XYZ file of C-alpha atoms in Angstrom:
718
model
C -70.971 -163.141 -157.313
C -73.258 -163.814 -154.152
C -75.259 -166.606 -156.068
C -71.797 -168.050 -156.945
C -68.655 -167.207 -158.846
C -70.218 -165.418 -162.025
C -73.661 -165.446 -160.722
C -73.639 -169.020 -161.848
C -76.302 -170.261 -160.110
C -78.548 -168.911 -162.113
C -81.386 -169.994 -165.152
C -82.555 -168.058 -167.952
C -86.227 -168.411 -169.000
C -88.543 -166.633 -171.279
C -86.112 -167.030 -174.338
C -83.118 -165.335 -171.896
C -85.753 -162.305 -170.994
C -86.073 -163.503 -167.031
C -83.337 -165.159 -165.076
C -83.828 -166.824 -161.786
C -81.010 -167.038 -159.510
C -80.808 -168.747 -155.975
C -78.584 -169.689 -153.245
C -78.983 -170.641 -149.223
C -76.427 -170.569 -146.056
C -77.616 -172.473 -143.078
C -80.506 -170.197 -142.109
C -81.799 -168.513 -145.295
C -83.085 -169.381 -148.856
C -82.443 -166.834 -151.078
C -83.911 -165.792 -154.349
C -83.606 -163.045 -157.002
C -85.439 -162.738 -160.211
C -84.241 -160.308 -162.670
C -86.262 -158.786 -165.563
C -90.185 -159.442 -164.444
C -92.642 -157.458 -163.725
C -92.500 -156.880 -159.984
C -95.903 -155.780 -159.679
C -96.791 -159.720 -161.164
C -95.731 -162.656 -158.497
C -92.894 -164.949 -158.440
C -94.508 -168.078 -157.129
C -91.987 -170.890 -155.677
C -93.408 -174.911 -155.301
C -90.611 -176.157 -152.399
C -90.638 -179.854 -152.112
C -88.253 -179.790 -148.949
C -88.783 -183.718 -147.802
C -88.209 -185.443 -151.126
C -89.202 -189.310 -151.532
C -89.090 -191.903 -154.413
C -91.128 -191.604 -156.280
C -90.645 -188.205 -156.022
C -95.121 -187.535 -156.220
C -95.365 -190.514 -154.287
C -96.330 -191.337 -150.832
C -99.615 -189.648 -148.934
C -100.578 -186.313 -148.269
C -98.626 -186.705 -145.087
C -95.682 -186.427 -147.228
C -96.744 -182.837 -149.125
C -99.371 -181.819 -151.880
C -99.287 -183.113 -155.944
C -101.570 -180.105 -156.384
C -100.556 -176.276 -155.931
C -102.788 -173.377 -155.202
C -105.059 -171.671 -157.696
C -103.217 -167.880 -157.818
C -104.067 -165.271 -160.302
C -107.363 -166.364 -162.034
C -105.414 -169.861 -162.831
C -106.342 -173.011 -161.521
C -104.504 -175.131 -158.996
C -101.636 -176.526 -161.047
C -100.582 -180.058 -160.948
C -97.010 -180.472 -159.240
C -94.464 -183.257 -160.186
C -93.405 -183.710 -156.709
C -95.047 -183.539 -152.761
C -94.511 -179.926 -152.453
C -94.483 -178.437 -148.906
C -94.247 -174.845 -149.003
C -95.155 -172.273 -151.630
C -93.738 -168.521 -151.724
C -95.990 -165.895 -153.390
C -93.436 -162.486 -154.011
C -94.204 -159.317 -155.419
C -93.867 -155.896 -154.201
C -97.340 -155.287 -152.804
C -98.219 -158.575 -151.644
C -96.129 -161.746 -150.359
C -96.993 -164.715 -148.894
C -95.800 -167.923 -147.366
C -98.306 -171.145 -147.402
C -97.057 -174.779 -145.766
C -98.895 -177.757 -146.587
C -100.573 -178.996 -143.356
C -101.559 -182.670 -144.472
C -104.617 -181.696 -145.857
C -104.820 -177.993 -147.170
C -102.631 -175.533 -148.315
C -102.601 -173.158 -144.853
C -101.795 -169.706 -145.059
C -98.392 -169.085 -142.465
C -98.889 -165.094 -143.467
C -99.570 -162.831 -145.896
C -100.032 -158.899 -146.379
C -99.346 -155.982 -148.406
C -95.842 -154.575 -148.074
C -94.070 -157.701 -146.362
C -94.961 -160.367 -144.046
C -95.596 -158.997 -140.275
C -94.746 -161.081 -137.519
C -91.090 -162.264 -136.754
C -87.763 -161.237 -137.902
C -87.279 -164.386 -139.677
C -90.452 -163.887 -142.388
C -89.533 -162.390 -145.637
C -90.609 -158.743 -144.238
C -89.277 -155.709 -145.725
C -85.976 -155.883 -144.285
C -85.785 -159.190 -146.515
C -87.148 -158.110 -149.513
C -85.865 -155.462 -152.084
C -86.975 -154.530 -155.687
C -85.421 -152.225 -158.207
C -88.658 -150.965 -160.245
C -86.201 -149.471 -162.898
C -84.852 -153.020 -164.171
C -87.548 -155.111 -163.011
C -85.619 -156.956 -160.438
C -87.012 -158.494 -156.987
C -84.916 -160.468 -154.348
C -85.658 -162.071 -151.002
C -84.371 -164.071 -147.964
C -86.443 -166.267 -146.187
C -85.708 -168.497 -143.171
C -85.118 -172.618 -143.765
C -86.806 -172.775 -140.421
C -89.832 -170.708 -141.552
C -90.319 -172.804 -144.568
C -90.023 -176.187 -142.268
C -92.102 -175.016 -139.602
C -89.099 -174.870 -137.089
C -86.827 -177.276 -138.841
C -83.480 -176.842 -140.911
C -82.176 -176.544 -143.765
C -82.872 -179.410 -145.659
C -80.569 -181.932 -146.977
C -82.121 -181.687 -150.856
C -84.992 -180.646 -152.026
C -86.925 -180.017 -155.113
C -88.325 -176.824 -156.642
C -89.862 -174.874 -159.525
C -91.192 -171.248 -160.255
C -93.089 -169.069 -162.767
C -94.219 -165.083 -162.752
C -97.895 -164.984 -162.987
C -100.320 -162.636 -164.330
C -104.507 -162.417 -164.559
C -104.776 -165.815 -166.153
C -101.461 -166.420 -167.486
C -97.764 -167.798 -166.880
C -94.072 -166.552 -168.181
C -90.645 -166.766 -166.704
C -91.369 -170.570 -165.922
C -88.677 -172.631 -164.513
C -87.744 -175.265 -166.041
C -88.279 -173.814 -168.995
C -90.326 -176.661 -170.667
C -92.847 -176.110 -167.868
C -96.236 -174.616 -169.826
C -96.528 -171.193 -170.235
C -98.942 -168.211 -171.989
C -102.961 -167.314 -171.544
C -104.939 -170.410 -169.881
C -109.045 -170.251 -169.086
C -109.457 -170.238 -165.313
C -110.716 -173.841 -165.616
C -107.600 -175.158 -167.598
C -105.875 -178.223 -166.289
C -102.395 -177.320 -165.766
C -99.653 -179.583 -165.498
C -95.963 -179.183 -164.538
C -94.038 -181.973 -165.531
C -90.552 -180.472 -164.751
C -88.871 -179.217 -161.758
C -85.653 -178.707 -160.630
C -83.310 -180.954 -158.313
C -81.309 -180.054 -155.549
C -79.515 -183.271 -154.553
C -77.073 -181.777 -151.466
C -77.298 -178.565 -149.736
C -74.269 -179.020 -147.329
C -71.588 -175.747 -147.051
C -68.916 -176.459 -149.895
C -70.645 -179.998 -151.279
C -73.799 -178.434 -152.421
C -75.726 -178.636 -155.883
C -75.921 -175.726 -158.353
C -79.741 -175.105 -157.968
C -80.227 -174.496 -161.729
C -78.429 -177.722 -162.990
C -80.196 -181.023 -162.635
C -83.677 -180.637 -164.340
C -86.209 -183.679 -163.792
C -89.374 -184.953 -164.911
C -92.293 -186.306 -163.580
C -94.979 -187.480 -166.396
C -98.447 -186.722 -164.735
C -100.329 -185.477 -168.028
C -101.872 -187.538 -170.550
C -100.403 -190.550 -172.697
C -98.041 -189.814 -175.127
C -97.307 -191.819 -178.136
C -94.660 -189.890 -179.467
C -91.999 -188.906 -176.797
C -88.608 -188.110 -178.306
C -85.036 -187.095 -177.005
C -84.819 -186.554 -173.214
C -82.430 -185.347 -171.289
C -82.688 -184.988 -167.555
C -81.710 -185.971 -163.753
C -84.294 -187.943 -163.027
C -87.334 -189.264 -164.937
C -90.193 -190.645 -163.081
C -93.440 -192.310 -163.977
C -96.051 -192.973 -161.146
C -99.450 -192.744 -162.704
C -101.613 -194.922 -162.716
C -103.364 -196.130 -166.498
C -100.843 -193.654 -168.114
C -98.719 -194.743 -170.890
C -95.461 -193.116 -172.129
C -94.641 -194.625 -175.545
C -91.131 -193.423 -177.277
C -91.224 -191.884 -180.679
C -88.567 -193.544 -182.927
C -85.064 -192.892 -182.758
C -85.208 -191.372 -179.231
C -82.476 -191.413 -177.698
C -83.035 -191.386 -173.199
C -80.341 -189.805 -171.324
C -81.330 -189.931 -167.183
C -78.211 -188.634 -165.627
C -79.368 -189.750 -162.143
C -82.686 -192.069 -161.255
C -84.969 -193.757 -163.528
C -88.154 -194.701 -161.163
C -91.510 -196.376 -162.228
C -94.119 -196.464 -159.618
C -97.230 -196.676 -161.796
C -98.345 -196.606 -165.096
C -96.365 -198.249 -168.155
C -93.243 -197.066 -170.265
C -92.756 -198.713 -173.987
C -89.774 -198.388 -175.336
C -90.983 -199.024 -179.290
C -87.771 -197.955 -180.021
C -85.498 -198.169 -183.662
C -81.820 -199.824 -183.899
C -79.754 -198.206 -181.818
C -81.831 -195.776 -179.439
C -80.650 -196.332 -176.195
C -81.226 -195.510 -172.781
C -78.639 -194.385 -170.399
C -79.124 -194.449 -166.858
C -76.472 -192.407 -164.720
C -78.070 -193.808 -161.211
C -80.298 -196.178 -160.260
C -83.459 -197.910 -161.772
C -86.064 -197.859 -159.204
C -89.295 -200.079 -159.738
C -91.821 -200.041 -156.748
C -94.452 -200.800 -159.235
C -96.333 -200.256 -163.306
C -94.597 -201.630 -166.216
C -91.074 -200.888 -168.172
C -91.664 -202.463 -171.099
C -88.299 -202.710 -173.227
C -89.719 -204.583 -176.667
C -88.114 -202.748 -179.331
C -89.036 -202.164 -182.972
C -85.200 -203.215 -183.891
C -82.110 -204.341 -182.242
C -79.500 -202.640 -180.554
C -81.355 -200.246 -177.931
C -80.199 -201.283 -174.667
C -80.864 -200.193 -171.198
C -77.775 -199.289 -169.784
C -77.464 -198.910 -166.129
C -74.740 -197.549 -164.386
C -76.087 -197.823 -160.443
C -78.212 -200.263 -159.377
C -81.466 -202.001 -160.586
C -83.899 -202.194 -157.776
C -87.329 -204.281 -158.056
C -89.971 -203.945 -155.357
C -92.938 -204.145 -157.761
C -94.326 -203.883 -161.152
C -93.154 -205.305 -164.273
C -89.775 -205.332 -165.668
C -90.010 -206.695 -169.104
C -87.277 -207.523 -171.357
C -87.076 -207.131 -175.402
C -88.059 -209.517 -177.954
C -85.575 -208.177 -180.074
C -81.801 -209.510 -180.310
C -79.285 -207.311 -178.872
C -81.513 -204.946 -177.189
C -80.516 -206.005 -173.817
C -79.887 -204.847 -170.027
C -76.166 -203.772 -168.994
C -75.702 -203.535 -165.597
C -72.684 -201.294 -163.932
C -74.521 -201.799 -160.088
C -76.051 -204.143 -158.438
C -79.668 -206.146 -159.293
C -81.739 -206.180 -156.433
C -85.272 -207.897 -156.403
C -87.916 -208.232 -153.906
C -91.389 -208.045 -152.912
C -94.034 -208.749 -155.644
C -91.565 -207.573 -158.282
C -91.493 -209.578 -161.731
C -88.780 -209.514 -164.491
C -89.736 -211.127 -167.611
C -86.381 -211.966 -169.596
C -87.808 -212.790 -173.038
C -84.453 -214.614 -173.653
C -82.726 -211.060 -172.996
C -79.250 -210.955 -171.191
C -78.368 -208.707 -168.267
C -74.696 -208.028 -169.022
C -72.833 -207.222 -165.260
C -70.134 -204.963 -166.734
C -69.037 -203.256 -163.307
C -65.343 -202.121 -161.847
C -66.294 -203.054 -158.589
C -67.754 -206.451 -157.243
C -71.342 -206.955 -158.120
C -74.217 -208.642 -156.736
C -77.571 -210.571 -157.619
C -80.592 -210.996 -155.217
C -84.212 -211.842 -155.876
C -86.232 -214.327 -156.714
C -85.828 -213.866 -160.873
C -85.761 -216.319 -163.349
C -83.156 -215.276 -165.657
C -82.729 -215.950 -169.435
C -79.381 -215.022 -169.746
C -76.279 -213.887 -167.579
C -73.081 -212.408 -168.710
C -70.117 -211.655 -166.515
C -67.722 -209.440 -167.354
C -66.271 -207.673 -164.655
C -62.695 -208.488 -163.153
C -64.114 -207.639 -159.781
C -66.663 -210.597 -160.061
C -70.478 -211.126 -159.029
C -71.766 -212.718 -155.988
C -75.534 -214.099 -155.424
C -77.309 -213.299 -152.548
C -80.122 -215.367 -153.425
C -80.403 -218.720 -155.308
C -81.142 -217.961 -159.163
C -82.553 -220.114 -162.058
C -81.552 -219.443 -166.089
C -83.071 -220.795 -168.918
C -80.747 -219.742 -171.777
C -76.484 -219.037 -170.744
C -74.669 -218.057 -167.865
C -71.492 -216.765 -169.561
C -68.292 -215.651 -167.252
C -66.075 -214.079 -169.937
C -64.026 -211.903 -167.293
C -64.225 -212.421 -163.720
C -65.481 -215.229 -161.322
C -69.263 -215.842 -160.371
C -69.708 -216.568 -156.787
C -72.554 -218.967 -155.851
C -71.857 -217.403 -152.372
C -73.792 -220.469 -150.783
C -76.743 -220.463 -153.447
C -77.986 -222.470 -156.190
C -78.032 -221.707 -159.750
C -80.258 -224.144 -161.432
C -80.047 -224.214 -165.203
C -83.660 -224.625 -166.963
C -84.247 -226.165 -170.271
C -82.777 -229.484 -172.152
C -80.059 -227.359 -173.835
C -78.855 -224.308 -172.382
C -75.655 -223.932 -169.885
C -72.836 -222.307 -168.887
C -69.601 -220.897 -170.662
C -66.804 -220.541 -168.967
C -63.418 -218.935 -169.694
C -61.248 -221.561 -168.056
C -57.908 -221.059 -169.567
C -58.551 -217.395 -168.635
C -59.439 -218.582 -165.090
C -62.914 -216.856 -165.573
C -65.517 -219.451 -163.856
C -68.383 -220.040 -161.379
C -67.291 -220.734 -157.807
C -68.631 -220.579 -154.291
C -66.575 -219.234 -151.786
C -68.482 -220.543 -148.801
C -67.972 -224.171 -150.011
C -65.809 -225.602 -147.482
C -66.035 -229.977 -147.418
C -68.837 -232.615 -146.854
C -70.438 -230.511 -143.720
C -70.139 -227.462 -145.479
C -71.218 -227.601 -149.042
C -71.834 -224.382 -150.436
C -74.133 -223.774 -153.619
C -74.517 -225.935 -156.467
C -75.006 -225.655 -160.155
C -77.795 -227.827 -160.941
C -79.071 -229.355 -164.458
C -81.406 -231.946 -164.879
C -82.420 -234.581 -167.886
C -79.707 -233.847 -169.841
C -79.022 -235.800 -172.642
C -75.871 -238.377 -172.984
C -75.210 -239.595 -176.904
C -72.599 -240.605 -178.575
C -70.616 -237.827 -179.323
C -68.903 -236.383 -176.525
C -70.491 -233.507 -174.568
C -69.616 -230.768 -171.828
C -73.073 -231.529 -170.234
C -74.844 -228.083 -169.392
C -70.761 -226.396 -170.008
C -70.508 -227.578 -166.369
C -66.775 -229.145 -167.343
C -67.821 -232.400 -167.082
C -67.909 -234.551 -170.550
C -69.415 -237.556 -171.099
C -70.559 -239.874 -174.194
C -72.239 -243.028 -174.503
C -73.571 -245.052 -177.295
C -76.502 -245.829 -175.493
C -78.298 -243.086 -175.278
C -79.943 -241.617 -171.788
C -80.385 -238.944 -169.427
C -77.963 -237.313 -166.581
C -78.598 -234.883 -163.704
C -75.459 -233.239 -162.201
C -74.899 -230.991 -159.133
C -71.642 -229.356 -159.303
C -70.220 -228.442 -155.954
C -67.220 -226.306 -155.429
C -64.952 -227.489 -152.255
C -61.920 -229.658 -152.644
C -63.036 -233.485 -151.310
C -61.088 -234.532 -148.200
C -59.237 -231.887 -148.528
C -57.386 -233.197 -151.142
C -58.868 -232.850 -154.437
C -59.472 -229.804 -156.911
C -61.700 -227.424 -155.726
C -64.442 -228.788 -157.564
C -66.661 -232.198 -157.516
C -69.705 -233.707 -159.215
C -72.578 -235.396 -158.059
C -74.005 -237.490 -160.894
C -77.091 -239.896 -161.313
C -77.925 -241.316 -164.460
C -77.921 -244.845 -165.983
C -74.617 -245.452 -167.720
C -73.952 -248.434 -169.794
C -70.130 -247.543 -170.873
C -69.454 -243.754 -170.767
C -66.428 -241.831 -171.220
C -65.866 -239.620 -169.024
C -63.800 -236.415 -168.325
C -63.565 -233.601 -166.593
C -62.003 -230.079 -167.343
C -60.640 -227.619 -164.961
C -59.169 -224.241 -164.548
C -55.573 -223.991 -163.249
C -56.894 -222.027 -160.174
C -59.316 -224.806 -159.522
C -56.182 -227.231 -158.675
C -55.367 -225.152 -155.295
C -51.981 -226.394 -156.379
C -51.821 -230.008 -157.859
C -49.361 -230.364 -160.359
C -51.446 -231.300 -163.888
C -49.594 -234.372 -164.461
C -50.372 -235.945 -161.737
C -54.336 -235.231 -161.835
C -56.262 -238.466 -162.025
C -60.195 -238.923 -162.195
C -61.642 -240.384 -158.621
C -64.972 -241.697 -157.711
C -66.624 -241.923 -154.284
C -68.861 -244.467 -153.425
C -68.660 -245.278 -149.806
C -65.332 -243.809 -150.085
C -63.300 -242.108 -152.904
C -61.535 -244.526 -154.940
C -58.736 -243.335 -157.619
C -59.417 -244.156 -161.165
C -57.069 -244.737 -163.386
C -56.641 -241.689 -166.131
C -55.307 -239.439 -169.103
C -54.631 -235.836 -168.880
C -54.232 -233.771 -171.852
C -54.975 -230.313 -172.449
C -57.184 -228.668 -169.489
C -59.019 -232.110 -169.037
C -58.584 -235.599 -167.466
C -60.367 -238.525 -169.185
C -60.559 -241.700 -167.174
C -59.161 -244.624 -169.166
C -62.186 -247.190 -168.421
C -65.906 -247.022 -169.605
C -67.488 -245.603 -166.571
C -70.805 -248.226 -165.928
C -72.134 -246.541 -162.744
C -72.469 -243.150 -161.515
C -71.641 -241.348 -158.133
C -69.428 -238.106 -156.982
C -66.476 -237.268 -159.185
C -63.535 -235.029 -158.822
C -59.974 -235.052 -159.401
C -57.151 -235.392 -157.511
C -53.472 -236.080 -156.957
C -52.619 -239.730 -157.812
C -49.528 -239.445 -155.915
C -51.489 -237.796 -152.511
C -54.217 -240.941 -151.741
C -57.544 -239.015 -150.569
C -56.846 -240.454 -146.904
C -59.049 -242.869 -145.524
C -61.091 -245.424 -148.100
C -64.268 -245.601 -145.763
C -66.435 -248.424 -146.003
C -69.382 -247.907 -143.867
C -70.325 -245.803 -140.834
C -73.262 -246.865 -138.608
C -74.931 -245.353 -135.518
C -78.330 -247.656 -133.960
C -79.860 -247.376 -130.749
C -80.452 -249.918 -128.125
C -82.168 -248.818 -125.011
C -80.612 -245.880 -123.803
C -77.427 -246.906 -125.400
C -76.245 -245.557 -129.094
C -74.007 -247.960 -130.725
C -71.200 -246.998 -132.889
C -68.918 -248.463 -135.644
C -67.086 -248.101 -138.547
C -64.976 -249.806 -141.411
C -62.057 -248.720 -143.371
C -60.917 -250.301 -146.425
C -57.592 -248.950 -146.060
C -55.519 -245.647 -144.469
C -52.950 -243.746 -144.786
C -51.507 -241.190 -142.630
C -54.200 -241.628 -140.648
C -54.094 -240.087 -137.139
C -57.673 -240.268 -135.311
C -61.478 -240.483 -135.670
C -63.503 -238.303 -133.575
C -67.289 -239.238 -133.451
C -69.370 -235.691 -133.429
C -73.123 -235.229 -131.977
C -75.550 -232.214 -132.571
C -79.206 -232.389 -130.896
C -80.098 -230.007 -134.009
C -78.008 -230.967 -137.123
C -75.952 -228.121 -137.150
C -74.077 -227.934 -134.094
C -71.660 -230.516 -133.465
C -69.433 -231.757 -130.371
C -66.893 -234.479 -129.706
C -68.309 -237.296 -127.901
C -66.048 -240.536 -129.205
C -62.368 -240.530 -129.865
C -60.582 -243.235 -131.043
C -56.929 -243.031 -132.660
C -56.409 -244.306 -136.166
C -54.298 -247.591 -137.712
C -51.998 -245.025 -139.319
C -51.238 -246.877 -141.996
C -53.158 -249.898 -143.252
C -53.838 -251.980 -146.338
C -56.518 -254.153 -144.875
C -60.061 -253.836 -143.635
C -60.231 -252.260 -140.240
C -62.890 -251.778 -138.136
C -64.012 -249.636 -134.895
C -66.551 -249.611 -132.281
C -67.760 -247.683 -129.600
C -70.555 -246.864 -127.252
C -71.682 -243.661 -125.294
C -75.239 -243.334 -123.502
C -77.683 -240.832 -124.976
C -81.320 -241.392 -124.583
C -81.875 -238.300 -126.794
C -82.814 -237.858 -130.433
C -79.525 -236.420 -132.486
C -77.167 -236.644 -135.357
C -74.135 -238.319 -135.729
C -70.464 -237.921 -137.887
C -67.289 -239.065 -138.001
C -64.629 -237.068 -138.392
C -61.263 -238.642 -139.309
C -57.803 -236.748 -139.298
C -54.945 -237.110 -140.747
C -51.040 -236.567 -139.708
C -50.651 -233.810 -141.746
C -53.861 -231.629 -140.291
C -56.409 -232.511 -142.964
C -59.728 -234.025 -142.036
C -62.853 -235.271 -143.368
C -66.398 -236.119 -142.234
C -68.294 -238.832 -143.232
C -72.123 -238.362 -143.883
C -74.316 -238.144 -140.896
C -76.730 -240.397 -139.330
C -79.258 -239.900 -137.567
C -80.622 -241.852 -134.145
C -83.838 -241.353 -132.630
C -84.934 -240.988 -129.391
C -85.096 -243.931 -126.778
C -88.550 -244.984 -127.110
C -90.962 -244.511 -124.550
C -94.344 -243.299 -123.697
C -93.049 -239.787 -123.681
C -90.978 -239.845 -126.978
C -93.764 -241.301 -128.901
C -97.638 -240.552 -128.738
C -100.939 -239.865 -130.451
C -102.429 -236.802 -130.499
C -105.664 -235.854 -129.660
C -106.482 -238.418 -127.326
C -109.648 -239.318 -126.418
C -109.891 -239.148 -130.665
C -113.167 -239.264 -132.668
C -111.930 -239.944 -136.594
C -108.307 -238.499 -137.267
C -105.109 -238.853 -135.107
C -101.462 -237.563 -135.166
C -98.687 -239.503 -134.570
C -95.659 -237.369 -133.099
C -92.655 -238.780 -132.627
C -88.992 -237.403 -132.548
C -88.296 -239.781 -135.859
C -87.046 -238.945 -139.192
C -90.506 -239.373 -141.758
C -88.244 -242.420 -143.511
C -87.820 -244.158 -140.171
C -89.108 -247.751 -140.608
C -91.724 -248.492 -137.891
C -94.341 -251.788 -137.009
C -97.707 -250.723 -135.246
C -100.239 -252.875 -134.362
C -103.634 -251.768 -132.916
C -104.995 -254.233 -130.411
C -108.514 -254.139 -128.176
C -109.436 -254.363 -125.015
C -109.639 -258.183 -125.653
C -106.053 -258.484 -127.086
C -107.140 -259.123 -130.577
C -105.561 -257.258 -133.108
C -107.801 -254.771 -135.084
C -105.370 -253.731 -137.444
C -101.608 -253.076 -138.261
C -99.146 -251.259 -140.401
C -95.664 -251.784 -141.199
C -93.437 -249.132 -143.231
C -92.416 -245.849 -143.103
C -93.040 -243.448 -140.029
C -94.174 -241.200 -143.123
C -97.210 -243.386 -143.890
C -98.334 -244.122 -140.280
C -101.057 -241.355 -139.252
C -102.610 -241.393 -142.621
C -102.767 -245.503 -142.644
C -104.414 -245.044 -138.546
C -106.984 -242.328 -139.931
C -108.040 -244.758 -142.230
C -109.165 -247.259 -139.904
C -110.286 -244.900 -137.073
C -113.882 -243.625 -138.859
C -114.957 -247.313 -138.767
C -114.238 -248.173 -134.862
C -116.115 -248.461 -132.313
C -115.918 -246.184 -129.114
C -113.682 -247.897 -126.471
C -110.435 -248.438 -125.124
C -107.343 -249.448 -127.773
C -103.681 -250.153 -127.413
C -101.239 -248.956 -129.981
C -98.052 -251.174 -129.916
C -95.301 -249.546 -131.695
C -91.689 -251.626 -132.622
C -88.782 -249.688 -134.065
C -86.014 -251.284 -134.465
C -85.252 -253.378 -131.472
C -87.472 -250.780 -128.988
C -90.824 -251.403 -128.220
C -93.368 -249.353 -126.537
C -97.314 -249.196 -125.955
C -99.976 -246.276 -125.864
C -103.352 -246.295 -124.909
C -105.877 -244.833 -127.264
C -109.591 -244.049 -126.033
C -112.125 -243.540 -129.050
C -115.497 -241.636 -129.009
C -118.359 -241.274 -131.496
C-alpha cells in the first residue's frame, strides 16, 4: 500500500496490460511501472512550475517540445516541461530544460553515477519475471536545488524502436511511427496539490491541451483542465456533444466554436480564463448553456455570445474583464446564480443581466446593458458605479414585492450620491408607463422624451432611499413613484407623499395605492423627485446659497422660505472639491414660517468650493449644492503662456470653464484692438483668432471678472 490505500494512485493503460503508479514525500518522487518490458524505456515528462495557459509563457517557463528517443521524433507537449526521466534496466538518464535545450544532467548504464540523490542503483529496482520497474528521484535533483513543487503536470509512455505503448493518459498516441512523424501529446495528468495529507491523486485529473490540427467534429469531453492556446487553430464541436470540464477552461489563442444542437451544454467546474483567441458560443439550436461554477476572467480575446435563444452564460462566481478583452453579448443573458456574494467588473457592454442570488451582486465598475437587467432574487449593489440602460425600450425588472431590487450601499446624501441608473431619451405617451422599469410611472397626452437618473440615498436624511433626477418637457403629466418596502427606511406607507425639489424640497399632495404613490396634480415641470413622510417635512426649505468674491473677501449669503426644527448652519470650504472644513457657523431660526436671510464674510484670497450644511435638532443634516469661488484676481492668478507670443497663446487661471469674463486687447496708444465677452472656455480660442494678424510690439490685456479687474502685459513677436 505504499502508493496509497489499496495502491489507488495507479493508472492502468494499454487495455489494462500496463499499470503506472506514482507517489511522493517531501524529498522524493516515486514511480512504478508494472507489466512493461524493462529493456524498453519508460519516459516521463514533468512540468514542475505550471503556468496559465499551461503551454503559454516562454522558453524560460519550460519546453513545449520534448526529446527525440528510440527512433521517434521529439513530440509536441501539452505543457511547458522542465524535466525528463528516461528509465530502463541498462540505461537511465535525467534531462532538465535550461531555457534553450534539453541539457543532460547525468546518464549511464546500470544507473546514474554521481550523488546519492540520483536514481542510481540504490534508487532503482526491477523484477525481470514480472516486468516491473520502480524508481525514486529527489525533488532537489529534478528542480536543480529546489524542493517539492506545490503542483505539477506530467505524462509518460514506454518506447521501443519507432514505437509507443503504455501511454498515460491513454488518449495520447500509441503504435509504430516513422521517424519523421510529428507526434502531439494533447493529454496530461494534473497534480493540483502535493502537500502532505492534502495532495491530489496523481492519476485522477486527466487534462487536455489542443496542440494539433483543426478539429471539426470534436465530440464529448470529460477533462480536468481544457486549454486552447494554439494560433490559427480551430476546434468545432460535434453535434450533441456535452463538455464537462471539472476545473479551468482556458483560451489564450486560436478559436473554439460551440456549434452544438439543442441541449449540448458546457459545464466548467472552475474558472473560464481568456487571455486571447475566440470562444464563440454560437449554436445550431437552443438550450446549450455555458455554466461556470468559478469566475469568468477575461483579459484578452473575444467571448462571443450565441445568436440562438436560451443559450446563455450561467455564472456562479465573479465576472472580471480587463485589458483588451471583448465580450459580444448578441442579446444573450448572463445569469448570476451564485450562493455567495458575486461581483462584476470590467468595460463590458451587456445585453441581459439576470440576478438570481440571495447573497447579491456588486458592481466594481460602471457597465451598460442594451436589453434587460433583472433582479429576480437578491440585490444588485451599484457600489458607487453607474448602470446605463442603452436603447429606447430596454430597462430593469425588479421584484419590489420581494425586496429584490437595485440599490447602492455607498450612497449617503447629495454630497456622496453613489452610482446611478441612467435611462436617456425614453418616450412618455398617454399610457401610464414605468419608464425603463425604474419605478417612475409617467403618462401625458402630449408625447415627449424624458431622461432619468435614479439615485439611492435619503434626501435630507428623511426620504425613502431612492430619488430621481428627471429632465423633459411635460405639459400635464401624471407622475407616480413605485417602491419596495425596504427602500422606505421605516416610513409608514400611509404617510408617504411625493416631494419635488427645486431650490428646496416641496411636498406634493399625493395618493398612496398599493406599492406606489401618485401625485394628485399634473406635473408641468421636472426636477428631483422622491417619496417622504408627509408628517415629517424635509427640514429646511432653502431658497438660495451664494458665495461671491470682492477683492480678498468671500461674501456668503443664504435664504430659507421656512424652517422646522433647524439647529444651525455651517459653511464649509474645500480647496480641492473633495475635503471640506467648516469656516463659518450661524445659529438657525429653529421654527420659521416666513423668509429668513443669513449672511457671513470670510477673508480668503484662494480659489475654493463652498457649501452649506444645515443641521436639525435631531442631528439630521443636509448639504446645499457646491458653489465655486475663484481666486482673487491678480497678475499671478491670471496669466498668458507663452509670453512673448508668436501666433498662439493659452490663458491660464483658477476659474471654472463656465466663468463669465470680459477681456480687452489694448495697444500702447491706448486703442482697443479687439475685445471678448463670454465664458472663460472661449477666451483662448478667441485670442488665437486675432494673434496671427497682430503686428509685433507691446500690448495689454485688460481682464474683468465680476467686480475684479487685472491687466497683463503681452509682447507679440513675428
